[in-house]
Coordinates of C-alpha atoms in Angstrom, one line a residue:
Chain S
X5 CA -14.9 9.9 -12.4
X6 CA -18.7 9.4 -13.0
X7 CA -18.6 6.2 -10.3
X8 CA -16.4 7.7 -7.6
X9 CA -19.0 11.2 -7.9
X10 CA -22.0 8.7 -8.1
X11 CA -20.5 7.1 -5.0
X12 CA -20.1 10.5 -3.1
X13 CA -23.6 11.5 -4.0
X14 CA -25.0 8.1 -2.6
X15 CA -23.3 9.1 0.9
X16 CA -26.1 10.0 2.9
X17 CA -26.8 12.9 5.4
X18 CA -24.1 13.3 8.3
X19 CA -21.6 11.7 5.9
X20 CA -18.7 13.7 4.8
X21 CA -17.1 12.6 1.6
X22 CA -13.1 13.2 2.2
X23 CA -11.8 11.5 -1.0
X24 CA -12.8 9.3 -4.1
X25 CA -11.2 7.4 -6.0
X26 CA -11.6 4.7 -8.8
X27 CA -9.2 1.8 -7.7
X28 CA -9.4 -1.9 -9.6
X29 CA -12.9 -1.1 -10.9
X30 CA -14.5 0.1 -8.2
X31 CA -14.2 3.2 -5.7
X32 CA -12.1 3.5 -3.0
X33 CA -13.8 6.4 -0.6
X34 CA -12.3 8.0 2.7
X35 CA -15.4 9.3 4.9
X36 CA -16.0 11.4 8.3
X37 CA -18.6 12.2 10.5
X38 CA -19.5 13.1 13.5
X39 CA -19.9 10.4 15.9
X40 CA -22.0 10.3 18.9
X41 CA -20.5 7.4 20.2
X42 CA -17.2 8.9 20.5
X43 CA -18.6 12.6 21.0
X44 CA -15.5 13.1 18.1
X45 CA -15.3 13.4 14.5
X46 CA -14.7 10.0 13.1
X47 CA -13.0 9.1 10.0
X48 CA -13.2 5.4 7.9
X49 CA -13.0 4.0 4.6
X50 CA -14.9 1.9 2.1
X51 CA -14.1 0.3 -1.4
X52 CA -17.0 -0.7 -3.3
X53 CA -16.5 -2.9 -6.3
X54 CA -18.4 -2.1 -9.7
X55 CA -21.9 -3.7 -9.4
X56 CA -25.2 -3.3 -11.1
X57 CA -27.6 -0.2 -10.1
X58 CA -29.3 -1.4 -7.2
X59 CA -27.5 -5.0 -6.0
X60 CA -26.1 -4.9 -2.7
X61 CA -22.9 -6.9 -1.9
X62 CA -21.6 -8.6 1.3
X63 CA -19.3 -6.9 3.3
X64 CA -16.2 -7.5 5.1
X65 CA -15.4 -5.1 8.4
X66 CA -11.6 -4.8 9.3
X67 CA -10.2 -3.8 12.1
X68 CA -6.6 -1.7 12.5
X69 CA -4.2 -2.6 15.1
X70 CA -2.5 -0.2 17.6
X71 CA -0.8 3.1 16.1
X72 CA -3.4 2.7 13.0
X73 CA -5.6 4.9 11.2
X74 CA -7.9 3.7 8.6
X75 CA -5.2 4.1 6.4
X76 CA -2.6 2.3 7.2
X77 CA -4.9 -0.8 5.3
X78 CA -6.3 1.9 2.8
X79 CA -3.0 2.3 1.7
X80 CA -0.9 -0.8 2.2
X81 CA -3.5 -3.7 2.7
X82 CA -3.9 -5.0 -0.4
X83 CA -7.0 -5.9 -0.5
X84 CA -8.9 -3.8 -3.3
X85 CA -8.5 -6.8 -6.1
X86 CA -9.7 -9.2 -4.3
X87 CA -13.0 -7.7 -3.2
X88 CA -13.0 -6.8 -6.8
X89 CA -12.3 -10.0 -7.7
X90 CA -14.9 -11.2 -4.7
X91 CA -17.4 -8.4 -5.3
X92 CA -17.5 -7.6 -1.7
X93 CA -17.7 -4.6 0.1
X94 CA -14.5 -3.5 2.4
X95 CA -15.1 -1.4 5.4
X96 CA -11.8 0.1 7.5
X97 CA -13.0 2.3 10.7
X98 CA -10.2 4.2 13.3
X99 CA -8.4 2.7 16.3
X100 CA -10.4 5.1 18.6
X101 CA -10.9 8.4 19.1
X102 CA -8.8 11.2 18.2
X103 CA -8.5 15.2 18.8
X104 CA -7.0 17.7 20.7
X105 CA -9.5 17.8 23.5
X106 CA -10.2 13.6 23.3
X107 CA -7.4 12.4 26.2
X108 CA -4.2 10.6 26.0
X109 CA -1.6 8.8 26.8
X110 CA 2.3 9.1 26.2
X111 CA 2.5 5.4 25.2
X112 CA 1.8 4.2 22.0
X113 CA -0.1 1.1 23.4
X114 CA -2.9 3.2 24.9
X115 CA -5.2 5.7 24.5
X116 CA -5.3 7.3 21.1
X117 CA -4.6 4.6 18.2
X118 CA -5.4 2.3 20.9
X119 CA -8.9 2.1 21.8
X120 CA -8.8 -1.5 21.9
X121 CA -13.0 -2.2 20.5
X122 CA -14.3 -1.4 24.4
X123 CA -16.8 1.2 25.5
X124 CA -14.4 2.9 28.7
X125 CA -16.3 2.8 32.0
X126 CA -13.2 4.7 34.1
X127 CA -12.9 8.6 33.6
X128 CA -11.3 10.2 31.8
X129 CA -11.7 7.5 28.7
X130 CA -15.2 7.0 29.3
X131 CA -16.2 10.2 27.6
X132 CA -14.6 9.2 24.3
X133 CA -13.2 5.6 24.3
X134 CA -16.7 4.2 23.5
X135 CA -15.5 2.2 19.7
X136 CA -17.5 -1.4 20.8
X137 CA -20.6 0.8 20.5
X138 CA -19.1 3.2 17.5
X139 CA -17.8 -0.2 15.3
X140 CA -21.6 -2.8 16.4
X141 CA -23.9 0.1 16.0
X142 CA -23.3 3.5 15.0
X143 CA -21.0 3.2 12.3
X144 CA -22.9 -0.2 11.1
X145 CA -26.3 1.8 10.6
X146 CA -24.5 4.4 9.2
X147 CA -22.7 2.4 5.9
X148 CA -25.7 0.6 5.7
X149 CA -27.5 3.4 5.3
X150 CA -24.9 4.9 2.5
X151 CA -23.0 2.0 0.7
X152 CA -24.6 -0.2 -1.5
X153 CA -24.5 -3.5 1.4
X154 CA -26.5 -6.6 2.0
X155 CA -26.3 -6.2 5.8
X156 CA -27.5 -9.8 6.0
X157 CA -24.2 -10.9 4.2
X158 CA -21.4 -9.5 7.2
X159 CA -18.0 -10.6 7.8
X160 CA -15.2 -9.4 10.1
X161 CA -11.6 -9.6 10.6
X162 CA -8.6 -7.2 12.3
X163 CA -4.9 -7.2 12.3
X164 CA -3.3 -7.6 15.9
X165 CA -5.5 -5.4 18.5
X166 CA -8.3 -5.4 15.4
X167 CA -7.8 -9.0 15.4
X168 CA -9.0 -8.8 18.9
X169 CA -11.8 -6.6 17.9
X170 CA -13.0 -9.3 15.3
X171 CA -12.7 -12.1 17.3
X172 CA -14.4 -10.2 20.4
X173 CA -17.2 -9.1 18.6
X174 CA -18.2 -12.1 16.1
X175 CA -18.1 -14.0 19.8
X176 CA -20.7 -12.0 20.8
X177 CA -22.8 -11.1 18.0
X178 CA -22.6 -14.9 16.6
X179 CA -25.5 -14.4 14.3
X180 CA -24.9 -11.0 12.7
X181 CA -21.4 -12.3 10.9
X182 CA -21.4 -15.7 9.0
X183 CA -17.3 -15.6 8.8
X184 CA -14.5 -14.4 11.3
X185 CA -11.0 -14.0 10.6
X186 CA -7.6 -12.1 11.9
X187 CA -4.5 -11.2 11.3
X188 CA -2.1 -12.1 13.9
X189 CA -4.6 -11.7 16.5
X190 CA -4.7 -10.3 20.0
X191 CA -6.9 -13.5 21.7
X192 CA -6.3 -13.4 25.5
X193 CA -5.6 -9.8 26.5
X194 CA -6.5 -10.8 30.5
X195 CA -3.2 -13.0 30.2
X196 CA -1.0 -10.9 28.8
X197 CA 1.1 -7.5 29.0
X198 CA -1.3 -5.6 26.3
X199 CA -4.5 -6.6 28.5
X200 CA -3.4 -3.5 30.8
X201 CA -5.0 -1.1 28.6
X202 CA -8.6 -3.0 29.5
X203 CA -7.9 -2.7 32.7
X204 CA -7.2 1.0 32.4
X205 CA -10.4 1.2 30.3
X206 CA -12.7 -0.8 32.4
X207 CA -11.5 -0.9 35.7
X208 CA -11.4 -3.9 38.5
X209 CA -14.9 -5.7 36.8
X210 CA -13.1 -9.5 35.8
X211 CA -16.4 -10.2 34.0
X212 CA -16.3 -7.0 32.4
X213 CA -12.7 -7.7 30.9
X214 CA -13.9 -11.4 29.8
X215 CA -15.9 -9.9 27.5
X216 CA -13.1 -8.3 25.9
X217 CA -11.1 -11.6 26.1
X218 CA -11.8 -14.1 23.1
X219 CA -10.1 -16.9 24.8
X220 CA -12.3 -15.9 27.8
X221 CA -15.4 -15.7 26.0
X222 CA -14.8 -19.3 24.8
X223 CA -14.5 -20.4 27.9
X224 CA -18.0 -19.0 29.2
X225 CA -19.2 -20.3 25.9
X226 CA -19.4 -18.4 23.3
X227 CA -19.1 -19.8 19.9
X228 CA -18.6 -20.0 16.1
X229 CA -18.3 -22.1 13.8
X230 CA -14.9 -21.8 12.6
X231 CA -12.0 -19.3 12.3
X232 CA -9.3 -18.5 10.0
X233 CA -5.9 -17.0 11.8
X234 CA -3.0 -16.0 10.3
X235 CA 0.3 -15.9 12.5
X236 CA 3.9 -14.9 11.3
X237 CA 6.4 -17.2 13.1
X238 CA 8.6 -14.0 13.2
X239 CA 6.5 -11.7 14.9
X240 CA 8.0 -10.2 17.7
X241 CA 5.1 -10.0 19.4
X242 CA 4.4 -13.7 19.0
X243 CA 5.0 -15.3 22.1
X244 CA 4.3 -12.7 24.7
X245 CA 1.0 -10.9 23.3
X246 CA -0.1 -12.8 21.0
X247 CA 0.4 -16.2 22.3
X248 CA -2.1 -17.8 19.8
X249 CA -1.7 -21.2 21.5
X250 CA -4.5 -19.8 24.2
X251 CA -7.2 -19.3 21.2
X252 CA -6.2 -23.1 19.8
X253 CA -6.6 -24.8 23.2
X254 CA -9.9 -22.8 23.8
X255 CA -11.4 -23.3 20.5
X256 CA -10.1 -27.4 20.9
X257 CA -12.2 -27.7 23.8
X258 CA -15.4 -25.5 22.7
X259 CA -15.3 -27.5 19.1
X260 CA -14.2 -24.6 17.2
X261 CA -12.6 -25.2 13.9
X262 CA -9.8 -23.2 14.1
X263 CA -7.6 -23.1 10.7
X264 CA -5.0 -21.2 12.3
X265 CA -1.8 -21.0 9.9
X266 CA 1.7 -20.7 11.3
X267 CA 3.7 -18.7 8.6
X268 CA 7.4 -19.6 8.4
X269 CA 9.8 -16.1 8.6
X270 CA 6.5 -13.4 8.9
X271 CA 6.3 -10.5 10.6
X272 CA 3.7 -8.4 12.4
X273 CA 3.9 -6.0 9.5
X274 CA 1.7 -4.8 6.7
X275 CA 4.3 -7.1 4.2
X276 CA 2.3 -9.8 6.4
X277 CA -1.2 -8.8 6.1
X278 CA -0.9 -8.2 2.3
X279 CA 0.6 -11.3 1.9
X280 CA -2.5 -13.2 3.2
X281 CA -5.2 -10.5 2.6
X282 CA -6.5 -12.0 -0.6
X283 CA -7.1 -15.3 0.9
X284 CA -8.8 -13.9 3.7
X285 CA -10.9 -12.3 1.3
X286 CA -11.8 -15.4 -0.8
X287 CA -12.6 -17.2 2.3
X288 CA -14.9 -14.9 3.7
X289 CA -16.6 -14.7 0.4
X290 CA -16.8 -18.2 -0.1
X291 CA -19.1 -17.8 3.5
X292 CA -20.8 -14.7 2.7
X293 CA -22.2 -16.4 -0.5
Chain E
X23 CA 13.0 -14.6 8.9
X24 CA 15.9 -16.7 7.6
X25 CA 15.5 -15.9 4.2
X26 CA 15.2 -12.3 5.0
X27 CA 18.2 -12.4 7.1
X28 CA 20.2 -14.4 4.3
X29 CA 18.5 -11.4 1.9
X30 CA 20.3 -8.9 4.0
X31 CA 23.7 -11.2 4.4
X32 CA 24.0 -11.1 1.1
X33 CA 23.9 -7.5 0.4
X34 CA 27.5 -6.6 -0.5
X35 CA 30.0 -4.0 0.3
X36 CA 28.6 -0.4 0.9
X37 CA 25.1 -1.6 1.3
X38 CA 23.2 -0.7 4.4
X39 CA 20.2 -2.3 5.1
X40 CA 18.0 -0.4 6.3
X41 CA 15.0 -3.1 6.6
X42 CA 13.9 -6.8 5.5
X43 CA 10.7 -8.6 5.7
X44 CA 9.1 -11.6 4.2
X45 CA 6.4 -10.5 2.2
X46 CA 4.2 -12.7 -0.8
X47 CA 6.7 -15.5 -0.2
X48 CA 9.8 -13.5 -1.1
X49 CA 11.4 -10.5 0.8
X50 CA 11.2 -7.2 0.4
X51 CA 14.5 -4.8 1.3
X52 CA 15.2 -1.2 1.8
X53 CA 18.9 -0.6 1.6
X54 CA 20.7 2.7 1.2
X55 CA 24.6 3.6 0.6
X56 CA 26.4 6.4 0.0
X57 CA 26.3 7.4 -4.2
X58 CA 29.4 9.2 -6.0
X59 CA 26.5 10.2 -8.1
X60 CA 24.8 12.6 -6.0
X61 CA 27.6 13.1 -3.2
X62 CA 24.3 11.9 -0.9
X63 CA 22.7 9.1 0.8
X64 CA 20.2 7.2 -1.2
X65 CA 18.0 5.1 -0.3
X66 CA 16.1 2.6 -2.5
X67 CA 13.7 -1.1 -1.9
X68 CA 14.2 -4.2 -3.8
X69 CA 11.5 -7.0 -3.3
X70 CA 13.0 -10.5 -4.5
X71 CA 10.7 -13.0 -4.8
X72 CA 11.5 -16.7 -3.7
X73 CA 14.0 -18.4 -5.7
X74 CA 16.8 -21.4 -5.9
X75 CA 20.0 -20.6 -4.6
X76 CA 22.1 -19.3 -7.3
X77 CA 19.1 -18.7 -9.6
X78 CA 19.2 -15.2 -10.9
X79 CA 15.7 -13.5 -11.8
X80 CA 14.9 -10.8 -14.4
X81 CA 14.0 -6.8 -12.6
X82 CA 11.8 -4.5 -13.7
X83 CA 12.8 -1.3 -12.6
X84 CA 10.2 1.0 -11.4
X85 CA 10.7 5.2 -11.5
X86 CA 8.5 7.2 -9.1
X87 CA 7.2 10.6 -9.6
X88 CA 7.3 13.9 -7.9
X89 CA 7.3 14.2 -4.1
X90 CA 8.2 10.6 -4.1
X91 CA 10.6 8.6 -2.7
X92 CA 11.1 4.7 -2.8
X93 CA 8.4 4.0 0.1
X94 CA 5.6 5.8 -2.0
X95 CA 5.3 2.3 -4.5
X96 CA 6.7 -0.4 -2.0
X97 CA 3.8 0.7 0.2
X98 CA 0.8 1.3 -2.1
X99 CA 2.5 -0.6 -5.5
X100 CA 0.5 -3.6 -5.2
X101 CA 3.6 -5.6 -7.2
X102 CA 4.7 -7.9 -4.5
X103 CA 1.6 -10.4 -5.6
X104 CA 2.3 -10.3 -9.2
X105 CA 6.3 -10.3 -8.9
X106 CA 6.2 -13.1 -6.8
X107 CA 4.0 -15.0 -9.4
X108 CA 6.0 -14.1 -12.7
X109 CA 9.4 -14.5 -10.5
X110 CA 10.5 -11.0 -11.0
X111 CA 12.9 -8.8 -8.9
X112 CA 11.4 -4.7 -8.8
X113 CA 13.8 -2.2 -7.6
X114 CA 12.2 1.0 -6.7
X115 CA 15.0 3.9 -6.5
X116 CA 14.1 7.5 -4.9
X117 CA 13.7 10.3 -7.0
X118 CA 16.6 13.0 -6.2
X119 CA 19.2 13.4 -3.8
X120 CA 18.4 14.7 -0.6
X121 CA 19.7 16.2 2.9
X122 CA 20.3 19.5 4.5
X123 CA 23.0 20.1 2.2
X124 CA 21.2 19.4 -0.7
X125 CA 20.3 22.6 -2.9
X126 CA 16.5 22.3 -2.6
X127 CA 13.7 24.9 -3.6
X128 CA 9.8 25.7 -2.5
X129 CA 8.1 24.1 -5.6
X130 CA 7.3 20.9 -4.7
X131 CA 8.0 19.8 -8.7
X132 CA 11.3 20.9 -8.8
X133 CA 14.6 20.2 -6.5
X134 CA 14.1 17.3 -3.9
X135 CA 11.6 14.8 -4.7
X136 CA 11.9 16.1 -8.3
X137 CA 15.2 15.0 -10.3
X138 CA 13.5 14.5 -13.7
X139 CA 16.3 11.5 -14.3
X140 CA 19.1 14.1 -15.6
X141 CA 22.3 15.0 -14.9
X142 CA 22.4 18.4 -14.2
X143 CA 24.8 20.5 -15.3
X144 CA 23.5 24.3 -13.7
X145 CA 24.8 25.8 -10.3
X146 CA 23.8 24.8 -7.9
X147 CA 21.9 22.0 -9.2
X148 CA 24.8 19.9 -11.0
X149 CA 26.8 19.1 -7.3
X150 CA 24.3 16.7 -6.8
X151 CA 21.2 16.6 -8.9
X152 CA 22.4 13.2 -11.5
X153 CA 20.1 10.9 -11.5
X154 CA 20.3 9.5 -15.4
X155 CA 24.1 8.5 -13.9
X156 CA 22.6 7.1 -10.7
X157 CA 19.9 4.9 -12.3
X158 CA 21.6 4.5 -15.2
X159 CA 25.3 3.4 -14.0
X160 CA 25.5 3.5 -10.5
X161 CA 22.5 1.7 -8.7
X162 CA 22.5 -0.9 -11.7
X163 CA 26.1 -2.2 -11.1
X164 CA 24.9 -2.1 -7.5
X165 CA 21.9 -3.9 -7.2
X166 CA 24.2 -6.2 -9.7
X167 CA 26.6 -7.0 -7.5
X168 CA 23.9 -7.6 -4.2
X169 CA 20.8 -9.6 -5.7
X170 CA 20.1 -12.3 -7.4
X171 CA 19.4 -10.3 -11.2
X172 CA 20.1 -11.8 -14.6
X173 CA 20.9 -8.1 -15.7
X174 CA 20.1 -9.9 -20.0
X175 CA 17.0 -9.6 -18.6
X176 CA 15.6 -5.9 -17.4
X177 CA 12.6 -3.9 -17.5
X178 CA 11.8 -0.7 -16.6
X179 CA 8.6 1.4 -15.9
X180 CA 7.2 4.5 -14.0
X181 CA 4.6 6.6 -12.9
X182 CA 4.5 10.2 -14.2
X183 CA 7.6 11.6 -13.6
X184 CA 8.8 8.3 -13.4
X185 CA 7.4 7.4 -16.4
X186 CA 9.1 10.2 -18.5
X187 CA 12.9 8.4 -16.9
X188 CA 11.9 5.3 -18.1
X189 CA 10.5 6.2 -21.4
X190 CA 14.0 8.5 -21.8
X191 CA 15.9 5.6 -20.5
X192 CA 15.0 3.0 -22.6
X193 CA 14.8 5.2 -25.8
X194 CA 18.0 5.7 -24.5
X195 CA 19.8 2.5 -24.1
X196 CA 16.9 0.1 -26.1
X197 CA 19.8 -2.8 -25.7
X198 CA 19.8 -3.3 -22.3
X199 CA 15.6 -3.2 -21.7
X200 CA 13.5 -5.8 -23.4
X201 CA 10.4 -4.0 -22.3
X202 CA 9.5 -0.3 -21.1
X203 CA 5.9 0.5 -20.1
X204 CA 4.6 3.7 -18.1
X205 CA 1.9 4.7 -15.9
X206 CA 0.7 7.8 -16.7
X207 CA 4.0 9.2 -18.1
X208 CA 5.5 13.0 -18.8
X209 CA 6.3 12.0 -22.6
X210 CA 7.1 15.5 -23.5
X211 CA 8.4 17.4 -21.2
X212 CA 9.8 20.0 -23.4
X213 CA 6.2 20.7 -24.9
X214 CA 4.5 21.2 -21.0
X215 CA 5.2 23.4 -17.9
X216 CA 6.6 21.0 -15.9
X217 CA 9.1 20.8 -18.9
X218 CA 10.7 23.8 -16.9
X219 CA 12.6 21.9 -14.5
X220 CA 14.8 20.6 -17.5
X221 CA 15.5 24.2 -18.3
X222 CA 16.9 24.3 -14.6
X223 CA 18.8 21.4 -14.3
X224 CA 20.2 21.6 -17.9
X225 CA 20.4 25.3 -19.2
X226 CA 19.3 26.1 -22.4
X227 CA 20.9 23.6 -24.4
X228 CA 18.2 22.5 -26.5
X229 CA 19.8 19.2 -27.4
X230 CA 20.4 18.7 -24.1
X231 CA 16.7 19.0 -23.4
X232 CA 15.6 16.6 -26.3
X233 CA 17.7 13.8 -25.0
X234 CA 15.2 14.1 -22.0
X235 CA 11.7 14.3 -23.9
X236 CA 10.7 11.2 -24.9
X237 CA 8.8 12.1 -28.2
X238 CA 11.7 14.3 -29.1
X239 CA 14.3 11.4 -28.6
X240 CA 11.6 9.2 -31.5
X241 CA 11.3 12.0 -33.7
X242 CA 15.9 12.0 -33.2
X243 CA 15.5 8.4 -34.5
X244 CA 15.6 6.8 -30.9
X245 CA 13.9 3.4 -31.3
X246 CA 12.0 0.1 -29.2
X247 CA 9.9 -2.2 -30.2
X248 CA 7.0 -1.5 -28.6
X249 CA 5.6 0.6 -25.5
X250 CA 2.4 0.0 -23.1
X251 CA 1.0 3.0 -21.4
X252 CA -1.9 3.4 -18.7
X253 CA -2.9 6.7 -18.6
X254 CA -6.8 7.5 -16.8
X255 CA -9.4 10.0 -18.4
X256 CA -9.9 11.6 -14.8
X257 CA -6.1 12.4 -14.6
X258 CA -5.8 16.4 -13.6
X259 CA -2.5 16.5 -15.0
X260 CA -3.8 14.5 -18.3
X261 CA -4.5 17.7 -20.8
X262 CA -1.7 20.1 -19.4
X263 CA 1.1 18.3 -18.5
X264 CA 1.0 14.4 -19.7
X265 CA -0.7 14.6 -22.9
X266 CA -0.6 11.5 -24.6
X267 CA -1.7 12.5 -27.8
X268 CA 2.3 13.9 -28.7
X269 CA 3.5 10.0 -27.8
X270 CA 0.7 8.6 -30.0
X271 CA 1.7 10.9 -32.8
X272 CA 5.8 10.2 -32.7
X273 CA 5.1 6.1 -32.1
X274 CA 2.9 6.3 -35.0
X275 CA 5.3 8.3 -36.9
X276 CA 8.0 6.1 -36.1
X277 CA 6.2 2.9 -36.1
X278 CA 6.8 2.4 -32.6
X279 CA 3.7 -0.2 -31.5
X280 CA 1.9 1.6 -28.5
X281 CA -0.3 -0.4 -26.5
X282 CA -1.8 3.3 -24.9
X283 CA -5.1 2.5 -22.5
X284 CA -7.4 5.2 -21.5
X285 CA -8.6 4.2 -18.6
X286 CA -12.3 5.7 -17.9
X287 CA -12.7 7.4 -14.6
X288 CA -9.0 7.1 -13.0
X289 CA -7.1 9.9 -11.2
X290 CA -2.9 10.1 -11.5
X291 CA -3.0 8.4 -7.9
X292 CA -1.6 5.3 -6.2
X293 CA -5.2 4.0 -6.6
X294 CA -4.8 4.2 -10.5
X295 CA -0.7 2.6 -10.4
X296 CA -1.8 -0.3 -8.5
X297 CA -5.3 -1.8 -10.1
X298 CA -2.7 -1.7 -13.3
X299 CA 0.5 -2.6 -11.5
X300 CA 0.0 -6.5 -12.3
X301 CA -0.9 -6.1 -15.8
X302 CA 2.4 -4.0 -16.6
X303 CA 4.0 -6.8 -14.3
X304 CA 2.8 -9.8 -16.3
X305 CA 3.0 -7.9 -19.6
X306 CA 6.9 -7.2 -18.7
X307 CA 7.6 -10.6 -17.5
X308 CA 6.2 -11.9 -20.6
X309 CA 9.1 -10.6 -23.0
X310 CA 11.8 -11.2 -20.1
X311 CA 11.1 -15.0 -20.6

């Protein structure tokens, strides 16, 4: 276990080392802290692949859907030989905020697991529900201050409402992520049934919700140079959340190269997201060099 | 989802399904039905991988260890990849009867989650606790009789627990397996504490207990060709309860050819099974043609 201990002694100060493990040569760690973001304690993972004392690897953020933990991809995401294989770093933060004293909501779609990448400006979420600012800054300067990554070598992608959160965010910080991808994505959240929870979060502000909007931030004009999406054809959210149509006629007239991949009998499960994982993983890496 | 749905259509007679989904191009099931075995409900997931209509494909079947059921390896296995690539069927049974009704008791290595792969034959454990006949006779002419399996062509493996069924099963019946491999395997029960739940289940019939310890069953004569074991140096289970060494010893005696790997710096977890899972996959497929 002389890797996964190095790799819970490298964790820096404010870090909390949960679990180690060695998993297809590397380390697969579970992590909390406190966050000031959220005002809670936050829990993520990382795998790190074997690599020389020293070197610092590229790194691939993914964000959970609604319902998830970091686990649910810790556990069935299927993605720990391919960053092996890739030698890059795989980082899986929380849905939101969680605790006792952190507010809810009895549907499964909002408030706890559901935190949907905003910072909330309507009480009572605002005290909590601030994850844009926990996954682009706080928990950013904290792995990079505790995992062996080349912070110049960042990509993202998400499953679902973390394929909103990818999509959202690489939009708007263009230059901090040289590749984008998602998992059966979340793109217009304004236009559809699921886009209730941003206006729960943030209130009446349109421009405020555009931001939160891929399709929308397209349209004010926002860009990147290409994106990878993976759709199952049997996703039962397909044609009323998801609707990726929206993010192909955006990105058709922005001049986005969209690769996005209809797949024949998939669902919106993790038996998806595995499925596709690895080439998601060899694409990025092909990007993050 | 049409090859999911045909999946589940073709499930025969006293087959529930209890879930489908296309997953690395093939489609993996969890069915249950009501066994004469254990008087209970069990449940258990087959993945088939894509195929020709009327082609049959070998299985490898895969034993899971304490506190375990089925959903343990479908989620965290990591096979789907590397059985859809070597065109093998897995069929991941649970690991004792269960239910209200079911005798059960507060060690969480013995009773539910805990059926060691015998037929018991002490109160109150016998009524229901016979799982050699339920992997051995029942699910087989089951899974027979639903999926596409050339049964001339079966494999079987296991983690810990698991590992010890599948090392006592194929010792057992070395006709019907072309290949047996394990993940961290009980290989002598009979020799460790955990050897005590065979005292339970089966009395204290001595030979009764060999028949269910693999390295007793080589040094009885029992016979394959060869064996390949995983088994990691961080294991907390390695020097009390797995140990090895005694299966070394009888192959060696016997001149049984054991592939065992050490494996520096992994734990007994799903984290260890899966970085190993397509090696035993390929290695299996390999001598099922």
């Amino acid at each position: 276990m002389s890797q996964a201990q190095a790799a819970a002694a490298d964790v820096g100060a404010g870090l909390e080392t949960v679990s180690t493990a060695r998993s297809h040569g590397g380390v697969q760690g579970v992590y909390r802290h406190a966050s000031a973001a959220t005002g809670t304690t936050m829990t993520f993972s990382v795998f790190v692949p074997e690599h020389a004392p020293g070197e610092r690897l590229p790194v691939i953020w993914y964000l959970s859907g609604l319902t998830c933990t970091h686990a649910n991809v810790t556990d069935k995401g299927e993605f720990r030989a391919a960053c092996a294989r890739r030698r890059v770093i795989f980082v899986a933060p929380d849905t939101s905020p969680r605790g006792q004293d952190v507010p809810d909501d009895d549907a499964w779609d909002f408030g706890q697991g559901a935190g949907f990448y905003v910072d909330a400006t309507q009480a009572p979420w605002s005290a909590n529900y601030r994850m844009w600012r926990y996954v682009t800054e706080e928990l950013p300067a904290l792995v990079a201050a505790s995992f062996p990554i080349d912070m110049a070598r960042q990509g993202i992608t998400g499953h679902s409402m973390g394929g909103h959160g990818a999509l959202t965010i690489a939009l708007t910080y263009p230059d901090r992520f040289r590749s984008v991808s998602a998992f059966a994505p979340i793109v217009a959240p304004t236009q559809v049934p699921w886009g209730r929870a941003l206006h729960r979060y943030l209130g009446d502000d349109p421009a405020a919700k555009r931001r939160h909007d891929a399709v929308a931030l397209i349209e004010d004009g926002a860009r990147v140079a290409e994106l990878l999406v993976d759709q199952g054809d049997a996703d039962i959210f397909l044609s009323e959340q998801l609707r990726p149509e929206l993010l192909q006629r955006a990105c058709a007239d922005a001049g986005i190269a969209l690769d996005l991949r209809m797949q024949p009998g998939y669902d919106h499960s993790y038996l998806f997201v595995s499925t596709f994982m690895a080439d998601h993983i060899a694409w990025h890496a092909a990007r993050l060099g």
